Coordinates of C-alpha atoms in Angstrom, one line a residue:
M1 CA -21.8 4.6 6.9
K2 CA -21.4 0.8 7.1
L3 CA -20.2 -1.0 4.0
S4 CA -19.8 -4.6 3.0
I5 CA -17.5 -5.9 0.2
I6 CA -18.0 -9.2 -1.7
A7 CA -15.3 -10.5 -4.0
I8 CA -16.6 -13.0 -6.5
G9 CA -14.7 -15.6 -8.5
D10 CA -13.6 -19.2 -8.4
E11 CA -10.0 -18.1 -9.2
L12 CA -9.9 -16.2 -5.8
L13 CA -10.9 -19.3 -3.8
I14 CA -8.3 -21.5 -5.4
G15 CA -5.5 -19.0 -4.9
Q16 CA -4.9 -18.4 -8.6
V17 CA -5.6 -14.7 -8.2
T18 CA -5.2 -12.6 -5.1
D19 CA -8.0 -10.2 -4.1
T20 CA -6.6 -6.7 -3.9
N21 CA -9.8 -4.9 -4.6
T22 CA -11.2 -5.2 -1.1
G23 CA -8.2 -3.4 0.4
S24 CA -8.2 -0.7 -2.2
I25 CA -11.8 0.1 -1.8
A26 CA -11.6 0.1 2.0
R27 CA -8.6 2.5 1.9
M28 CA -10.4 4.8 -0.5
L29 CA -13.6 5.0 1.7
A30 CA -12.0 5.2 5.1
P31 CA -11.1 8.9 5.0
H32 CA -14.8 9.7 4.4
G33 CA -15.9 7.9 7.6
W34 CA -17.1 4.7 5.9
Q35 CA -16.6 1.5 7.9
V36 CA -16.2 -1.8 6.2
T37 CA -18.0 -4.2 8.5
D38 CA -17.9 -7.4 6.5
T39 CA -15.8 -8.9 3.6
Q40 CA -16.5 -12.1 1.8
V41 CA -15.0 -14.1 -1.0
V42 CA -17.4 -16.4 -2.9
A43 CA -17.5 -18.7 -5.9
D44 CA -19.1 -18.0 -9.3
D45 CA -22.2 -19.7 -8.0
A46 CA -25.7 -18.1 -8.0
E47 CA -26.7 -19.4 -4.6
A48 CA -23.4 -18.5 -3.0
I49 CA -23.7 -15.0 -4.4
R50 CA -27.2 -14.7 -3.1
R51 CA -26.3 -15.8 0.4
A52 CA -23.4 -13.4 0.5
I53 CA -25.6 -10.5 -0.5
D54 CA -28.2 -11.4 2.1
R55 CA -25.6 -11.6 4.8
A56 CA -24.0 -8.3 3.7
F57 CA -27.3 -6.4 3.9
E58 CA -27.9 -7.6 7.4
T59 CA -25.1 -5.2 8.6
S60 CA -24.7 -2.7 5.8
R61 CA -26.8 -0.3 3.8
V62 CA -24.2 -0.4 1.0
V63 CA -22.7 -3.5 -0.6
I64 CA -20.0 -3.4 -3.3
T65 CA -19.3 -6.6 -5.3
T66 CA -16.2 -7.1 -7.5
G67 CA -15.7 -9.7 -10.2
G68 CA -18.0 -12.1 -12.0
L69 CA -18.9 -9.7 -14.7
G70 CA -16.8 -11.0 -17.6
P71 CA -18.0 -12.2 -21.0
T72 CA -17.6 -15.9 -20.3
K73 CA -20.4 -18.3 -19.3
D74 CA -19.0 -18.8 -15.8
D75 CA -19.5 -15.2 -14.9
I76 CA -23.1 -15.3 -13.7
T77 CA -23.2 -12.3 -11.3
K78 CA -25.3 -10.1 -13.7
T79 CA -28.1 -12.6 -14.0
T80 CA -28.0 -13.4 -10.3
L81 CA -28.4 -9.7 -9.5
R82 CA -31.3 -9.5 -12.0
D83 CA -33.0 -12.4 -10.1
I84 CA -32.5 -10.5 -6.7
F85 CA -33.5 -7.0 -7.8
G86 CA -36.0 -7.9 -10.5
G87 CA -36.4 -6.7 -14.0
E88 CA -35.2 -8.3 -17.2
M89 CA -32.1 -8.4 -19.3
R90 CA -31.8 -6.0 -22.2
L91 CA -29.3 -4.6 -24.6
D92 CA -28.3 -1.1 -23.5
P93 CA -27.3 1.0 -26.5
A94 CA -25.1 3.5 -24.5
T95 CA -23.3 0.6 -22.9
L96 CA -22.7 -1.1 -26.3
D97 CA -21.3 2.2 -27.6
N98 CA -18.9 2.3 -24.6
V99 CA -17.8 -1.3 -25.1
K100 CA -17.1 -0.6 -28.8
E101 CA -15.1 2.4 -27.9
V102 CA -13.0 0.5 -25.3
V103 CA -12.4 -2.4 -27.7
A104 CA -11.4 0.0 -30.5
K105 CA -8.9 1.8 -28.3
R106 CA -7.2 -1.5 -27.6
G107 CA -6.9 -2.2 -31.3
L108 CA -9.2 -5.3 -31.1
A109 CA -12.2 -6.6 -33.0
L110 CA -15.5 -6.7 -31.2
N111 CA -16.8 -10.3 -30.9
E112 CA -20.2 -11.6 -29.8
L113 CA -19.2 -12.4 -26.2
T114 CA -17.7 -8.9 -25.6
A115 CA -20.7 -7.2 -27.2
A116 CA -22.9 -9.2 -24.7
Q117 CA -21.4 -7.1 -21.9
A118 CA -23.9 -4.5 -22.9
I119 CA -26.8 -6.7 -21.9
V120 CA -27.8 -5.5 -18.4
P121 CA -30.7 -5.8 -16.0
T122 CA -33.4 -3.2 -16.4
S123 CA -33.4 -2.8 -12.6
C124 CA -30.0 -1.2 -12.5
Q125 CA -28.5 2.2 -13.3
V126 CA -25.5 1.7 -15.6
I127 CA -22.2 3.5 -14.8
Q128 CA -20.1 3.3 -17.9
N129 CA -16.7 1.7 -17.4
R130 CA -14.4 3.9 -19.4
V131 CA -11.4 1.6 -19.0
G132 CA -13.0 -1.8 -19.5
T133 CA -15.9 -3.6 -21.1
A134 CA -17.8 -4.8 -18.0
P135 CA -20.3 -2.1 -17.1
I136 CA -20.7 -1.0 -13.5
M137 CA -24.2 -1.6 -12.2
W138 CA -25.9 0.4 -9.4
F139 CA -28.9 -1.3 -7.8
E140 CA -31.2 0.2 -5.1
D141 CA -34.0 -1.6 -3.3
P142 CA -37.2 0.0 -1.9
D143 CA -35.5 0.3 1.5
G144 CA -32.8 2.6 0.1
R145 CA -30.1 -0.1 0.3
V146 CA -27.5 0.1 -2.5
L147 CA -25.5 -2.6 -4.2
V148 CA -22.8 -1.6 -6.7
A149 CA -21.4 -4.3 -8.9
M150 CA -17.9 -3.6 -10.2
P151 CA -15.5 -5.4 -12.4
G152 CA -12.8 -7.7 -10.9
V153 CA -9.8 -6.3 -12.9
P154 CA -8.0 -4.2 -10.2
F155 CA -7.0 -1.2 -12.3
E156 CA -10.5 -0.9 -13.6
T157 CA -12.0 -1.1 -10.1
L158 CA -9.6 1.4 -8.6
Q159 CA -9.9 4.0 -11.4
M160 CA -13.7 3.8 -11.7
M161 CA -14.2 3.7 -8.0
E162 CA -12.3 6.9 -7.7
Q163 CA -13.8 8.7 -10.7
E164 CA -17.4 7.6 -10.6
V165 CA -18.5 5.3 -7.8
L166 CA -17.1 7.1 -4.8
P167 CA -18.5 10.6 -5.7
R168 CA -22.0 9.0 -6.2
L169 CA -21.8 7.1 -2.9
L170 CA -20.9 10.3 -1.1
K171 CA -23.7 12.2 -2.7
R172 CA -26.2 9.5 -2.0
F173 CA -25.1 9.1 1.7
P174 CA -23.7 12.5 2.7
D175 CA -24.0 12.4 6.4
D176 CA -20.9 10.6 7.5
A177 CA -18.2 12.5 9.3
P178 CA -14.8 12.4 7.6
V179 CA -12.0 10.6 9.4
E180 CA -8.7 12.4 9.6
H181 CA -5.6 10.4 9.2
A182 CA -2.0 11.0 9.9
T183 CA 0.8 8.4 9.5
L184 CA 4.2 8.2 11.0
V185 CA 6.8 5.8 9.6
V186 CA 9.2 4.5 12.3
T187 CA 12.0 2.0 12.7
G188 CA 14.6 0.9 15.2
M189 CA 12.4 -1.1 17.7
P190 CA 9.9 -4.0 17.6
E191 CA 6.2 -3.3 17.5
S192 CA 5.8 -4.3 21.2
S193 CA 8.5 -1.8 22.2
F194 CA 6.8 1.0 20.4
A195 CA 3.5 0.0 21.9
T196 CA 5.0 0.2 25.4
L197 CA 6.6 3.5 24.6
L198 CA 3.4 5.0 23.3
E199 CA 0.9 3.5 25.8
P200 CA 0.8 6.5 28.1
L201 CA -0.1 8.8 25.2
E202 CA -2.7 6.4 23.9
R203 CA -4.4 6.3 27.3
H204 CA -5.2 10.0 27.0
F205 CA -6.6 10.0 23.5
P206 CA -9.9 11.8 23.2
P207 CA -13.0 9.9 22.0
G208 CA -12.8 9.3 18.3
M209 CA -9.1 8.8 18.1
H210 CA -7.3 5.6 17.5
L211 CA -3.7 4.5 16.8
A212 CA -3.1 1.5 14.5
Y213 CA 0.2 -0.3 14.3
L214 CA 0.9 -1.5 10.8
P215 CA 4.2 -3.4 10.9
K216 CA 6.4 -4.5 8.1
P217 CA 9.8 -6.3 8.4
G218 CA 12.2 -3.5 9.4
Y219 CA 9.8 -0.7 10.0
I220 CA 6.3 0.2 11.2
R221 CA 3.6 2.6 10.0
L222 CA 1.8 4.2 12.9
R223 CA -1.6 5.5 11.7
L224 CA -3.5 8.0 13.8
D225 CA -7.2 8.1 13.0
Y226 CA -9.5 10.8 14.4
T227 CA -13.2 11.5 13.8
P228 CA -13.6 15.2 14.8
M229 CA -17.4 15.1 15.5
R230 CA -16.9 12.7 18.4
A231 CA -14.2 14.5 20.3
S232 CA -13.0 17.9 21.5
L233 CA -9.6 19.2 22.7
G234 CA -8.9 20.5 26.1
G235 CA -9.0 19.5 29.7
P236 CA -6.8 17.0 31.5
A237 CA -6.5 14.6 28.5
L238 CA -3.2 16.2 27.4
D239 CA -1.9 17.2 30.8
G240 CA 1.8 16.1 31.1
L241 CA 1.7 14.4 27.8
I242 CA 2.0 17.2 25.2
G243 CA 4.6 19.7 26.3
G244 CA 5.0 18.0 29.7
P245 CA 7.9 16.0 31.1
A246 CA 6.5 12.7 29.9
L247 CA 7.5 13.6 26.4
D248 CA 10.9 15.1 27.2
G249 CA 10.4 18.1 25.0
H250 CA 7.8 20.2 23.4
I251 CA 5.8 19.8 20.2
G252 CA 7.9 20.7 17.2
G253 CA 10.8 21.5 19.4
P254 CA 14.4 20.1 19.6
A255 CA 13.2 16.5 19.8
L256 CA 11.9 16.8 16.2
D257 CA 14.7 18.9 14.8
G258 CA 15.5 17.9 11.2
L259 CA 12.2 16.1 10.6
G260 CA 10.4 19.1 9.2
G261 CA 13.5 20.5 7.4
P262 CA 14.8 19.9 3.9
A263 CA 15.5 16.2 4.4
L264 CA 11.8 15.4 4.9
D265 CA 10.3 18.4 3.1
G266 CA 6.8 17.5 2.0
L267 CA 6.5 14.5 4.3
G268 CA 5.1 16.6 7.2
G269 CA 1.7 17.8 7.8
P270 CA 0.6 21.3 6.8
A271 CA -2.7 19.7 5.9
L272 CA -3.2 19.0 9.6
D273 CA -2.6 22.5 10.8
G274 CA -5.2 23.7 13.2
H275 CA -6.7 20.3 13.9
I276 CA -6.7 18.4 17.1
I277 CA -5.0 15.5 15.4
Q278 CA -2.0 17.7 14.7
S279 CA -1.2 18.1 18.4
Y280 CA -1.4 14.3 19.1
F281 CA 0.5 13.5 15.9
N282 CA 3.3 15.9 17.0
A283 CA 3.3 14.3 20.4
L284 CA 3.5 10.8 18.8
A285 CA 6.5 11.8 16.7
T286 CA 8.2 13.4 19.7
R287 CA 7.8 10.4 21.9
C288 CA 9.1 8.0 19.2
G289 CA 12.2 10.2 18.9
S290 CA 13.8 11.8 15.8
N291 CA 16.3 9.0 15.5
R292 CA 13.5 6.5 14.9
V293 CA 11.2 8.5 12.7
L294 CA 11.7 7.9 8.9
A295 CA 8.8 10.0 7.6
L296 CA 6.0 12.2 8.8
R297 CA 3.5 10.8 6.3
D298 CA 2.5 7.5 4.8
A299 CA 5.4 6.7 2.5
S300 CA 7.2 3.7 1.2
L301 CA 10.9 3.3 1.9
A302 CA 11.5 4.0 -1.8
E303 CA 9.6 7.3 -1.6
I304 CA 11.5 8.2 1.6
V305 CA 14.9 7.5 -0.1
Q306 CA 13.8 9.5 -3.2
N307 CA 12.8 12.5 -1.0
H308 CA 16.2 12.5 0.8
L309 CA 18.2 12.2 -2.3
T310 CA 16.3 14.7 -4.5
Q311 CA 16.2 17.3 -1.7
R312 CA 20.0 17.0 -1.4
G313 CA 20.7 16.8 -5.1
L314 CA 22.3 13.3 -4.8
T315 CA 22.3 10.4 -7.2
M316 CA 22.2 6.7 -6.5
A317 CA 23.0 3.3 -8.0
T318 CA 22.8 -0.3 -7.0
A319 CA 25.0 -3.4 -7.1
E320 CA 23.0 -6.5 -6.5
S321 CA 23.8 -10.2 -6.3
C322 CA 21.2 -12.1 -4.2
T323 CA 18.5 -9.5 -4.7
G324 CA 18.7 -9.8 -8.4
G325 CA 17.7 -6.3 -9.3
N326 CA 14.8 -6.1 -6.8
I327 CA 16.2 -3.0 -5.1
A328 CA 16.4 -1.2 -8.4
H329 CA 12.9 -2.4 -9.2
T330 CA 11.6 -1.1 -5.9
L331 CA 13.1 2.3 -6.3
T332 CA 12.0 2.8 -9.9
L333 CA 8.4 1.9 -9.1
V334 CA 8.1 5.4 -7.7
P335 CA 7.4 8.1 -10.3
G336 CA 10.2 10.6 -10.5
S337 CA 12.9 8.2 -9.7
S338 CA 14.8 9.2 -12.8
A339 CA 15.7 12.4 -11.0
Y340 CA 18.2 10.5 -8.8
F341 CA 18.5 6.8 -9.9
L342 CA 21.3 6.3 -12.4
G343 CA 21.3 2.5 -12.8
G344 CA 22.2 -0.8 -11.3
I345 CA 24.5 -3.7 -11.9
I346 CA 23.2 -7.2 -11.2
S347 CA 26.5 -8.9 -10.4
Y348 CA 25.1 -12.4 -9.9
S349 CA 28.4 -14.1 -10.9
N350 CA 31.8 -13.6 -9.3
D351 CA 33.1 -12.8 -12.8
V352 CA 30.9 -9.8 -13.1
K353 CA 31.8 -8.7 -9.5
T354 CA 35.4 -8.6 -10.5
R355 CA 35.3 -7.4 -14.1
V356 CA 32.5 -4.8 -13.8
L357 CA 32.6 -3.7 -10.2
G358 CA 36.3 -4.1 -9.6
V359 CA 36.0 -6.5 -6.6
S360 CA 39.4 -8.1 -6.1
P361 CA 39.6 -11.9 -6.7
E362 CA 41.7 -12.2 -3.5
A363 CA 38.8 -10.8 -1.4
I364 CA 36.4 -13.4 -2.9
A365 CA 39.0 -16.2 -2.4
Q366 CA 39.8 -15.2 1.1
H367 CA 36.4 -14.2 2.5
G368 CA 33.9 -15.6 0.1
A369 CA 31.4 -13.8 -2.2
V370 CA 29.0 -13.4 0.8
S371 CA 31.2 -11.2 3.0
I372 CA 31.6 -7.7 4.3
E373 CA 34.8 -7.2 2.3
V374 CA 33.2 -8.1 -1.0
V375 CA 30.0 -6.2 -0.6
E376 CA 31.9 -3.0 0.4
Q377 CA 34.0 -3.3 -2.8
M378 CA 30.7 -3.8 -4.7
V379 CA 29.1 -0.7 -3.4
E380 CA 32.1 1.5 -4.1
G381 CA 32.4 -0.1 -7.5
A382 CA 28.8 0.8 -8.2
C383 CA 29.5 4.5 -7.5
R384 CA 32.7 4.4 -9.6
V385 CA 31.1 2.7 -12.6
T386 CA 27.9 4.8 -12.7
G387 CA 29.2 8.1 -11.3
A388 CA 26.5 8.0 -8.5
D389 CA 27.0 9.8 -5.2
C390 CA 25.3 7.0 -3.2
A391 CA 24.8 3.2 -3.6
V392 CA 23.7 0.0 -1.9
A393 CA 25.0 -3.5 -2.5
T394 CA 23.9 -7.0 -1.6
S395 CA 25.5 -10.4 -1.7
G396 CA 23.9 -13.4 0.0
I397 CA 22.4 -16.8 0.0
A398 CA 18.7 -16.6 -0.8
G399 CA 18.2 -20.3 -0.9
P400 CA 16.9 -22.9 -0.9
G401 CA 20.4 -24.2 -1.7
G402 CA 23.8 -22.6 -1.6
A403 CA 24.6 -22.8 2.1
V404 CA 28.2 -23.2 3.1
P405 CA 29.8 -23.8 6.5
G406 CA 29.2 -20.8 8.7
K407 CA 26.9 -19.2 6.1
P408 CA 23.5 -20.8 6.2
V409 CA 20.6 -19.9 3.8
G410 CA 19.4 -16.4 4.6
T411 CA 22.9 -15.0 5.2
V412 CA 23.2 -11.6 3.4
A413 CA 25.9 -9.0 3.4
I414 CA 24.7 -5.4 2.7
A415 CA 26.7 -2.2 2.2
A416 CA 25.6 1.4 1.7
H417 CA 27.7 4.3 0.6
T418 CA 27.0 8.1 0.9
P419 CA 29.4 11.1 0.4
S420 CA 29.0 12.3 4.0
S421 CA 29.3 9.0 5.9
G422 CA 31.4 6.8 3.5
T423 CA 30.8 3.1 3.4
V424 CA 28.9 1.2 6.1
S425 CA 28.1 -2.5 6.0
R426 CA 26.3 -5.2 8.0
M427 CA 25.9 -9.0 7.9
F428 CA 22.3 -10.2 8.3
H429 CA 20.5 -13.6 8.6
F430 CA 17.0 -13.6 7.3
P431 CA 14.7 -16.6 8.0
G432 CA 12.1 -17.9 5.6
T433 CA 11.7 -18.6 1.9
R434 CA 13.7 -17.3 -1.0
D435 CA 11.2 -14.5 -1.7
R436 CA 11.2 -13.5 1.9
V437 CA 15.0 -13.3 2.1
I438 CA 15.1 -11.1 -1.1
D439 CA 12.4 -8.8 0.3
R440 CA 14.1 -8.5 3.7
A441 CA 17.4 -7.8 2.1
T442 CA 15.9 -5.1 -0.1
T443 CA 14.3 -3.4 2.9
E444 CA 17.4 -3.6 5.0
A445 CA 19.5 -2.2 2.2
L446 CA 17.3 0.9 1.9
L447 CA 17.1 1.3 5.7
L448 CA 21.0 1.1 5.9
L449 CA 21.2 3.8 3.2
L450 CA 18.7 6.0 5.1
R451 CA 20.6 5.7 8.3
N452 CA 23.8 6.6 6.5
L453 CA 22.1 9.6 4.9
R454 CA 20.8 10.9 8.2

């Protein structure tokens, strides 16, 4: 099924707010075989909204809009949709009851503008928004084309899409073949090198199979998509590629030792057992090499770190200077991180480095705060102070100022400590803005820890 998404709001066009709803909706629908053919961002303007909807229906039977449904006068999506689909505005008692319930749960008083959210076109079917005051409206024209108007608040869109809208769309348009997905997280080579390595395998993919490269600084997600109805296994497509010399090993054999074991337990693919995609996914992992594979499912670096540490019963801490707590923040965003993460020290000043972490003043005086010697003492101090088994530490110059001779902006020293491998460290230089330097340092710290753990 082809789908178009329209994000509505002046705040999106001026960059005041970033549209995340489009990506969330696309990711939710893709496994069900739905294809997003068009996305648009338009202003809170009746004519702009109308033109966007006309364009969307040229290529899609289903259109989802987000935003423009608030209680303020600049949110005109509701009346514009009334003009397009007909009917008149009316106060819907069930919607008003829902608005009152949502407002009461938030401990607020219902005002006139919020109550007006319950005024909806008679041409729509209302889907009650259980987490917000803006109702979801389902319109359908005589040709069977559907438009679903959703709120712009991301958590409302995501929750109501999953709970209410997606099931209704799948029931209304049930004929699409589901797309199977399998994701491999890899590191150690640039995207172009992985593409060269995997090209012989890609050439032999059956119809309906596609490999997407989703790179991030330091690692790449390789997403394998497969639509079973359009392909069949067998014949020469796999000759010499799965189980043959081109892969230097067999599926699930020595080349993948350790990837399906305790270290990555739960990251592999029992859900794929018996499917064609499993054979190609195994071949993909084998060809990448076990030394480059971080996870056998779509997982963030923080999730991969958590899996390694909890499986082994290890704990972790951080000692951060230039990253300012971003590593600890990244790790604790993952539910369950309390099982292994003990705490962190933001040692932004040299005084905290020496008094709390035990870094020697002589090391700072001789080598500078941004040095291998200092960051190694920081990481070992983090383990000592918190009692953690493992730790990472960073010290660098995030910019825009702070550069010294021989250490330009973007210079970062990173260390990692594990019980089995001891302390390892590296000096990096990351180009770009302050935010980019902090993000890259966070990523490389977690990658250094993972390499040390493995």
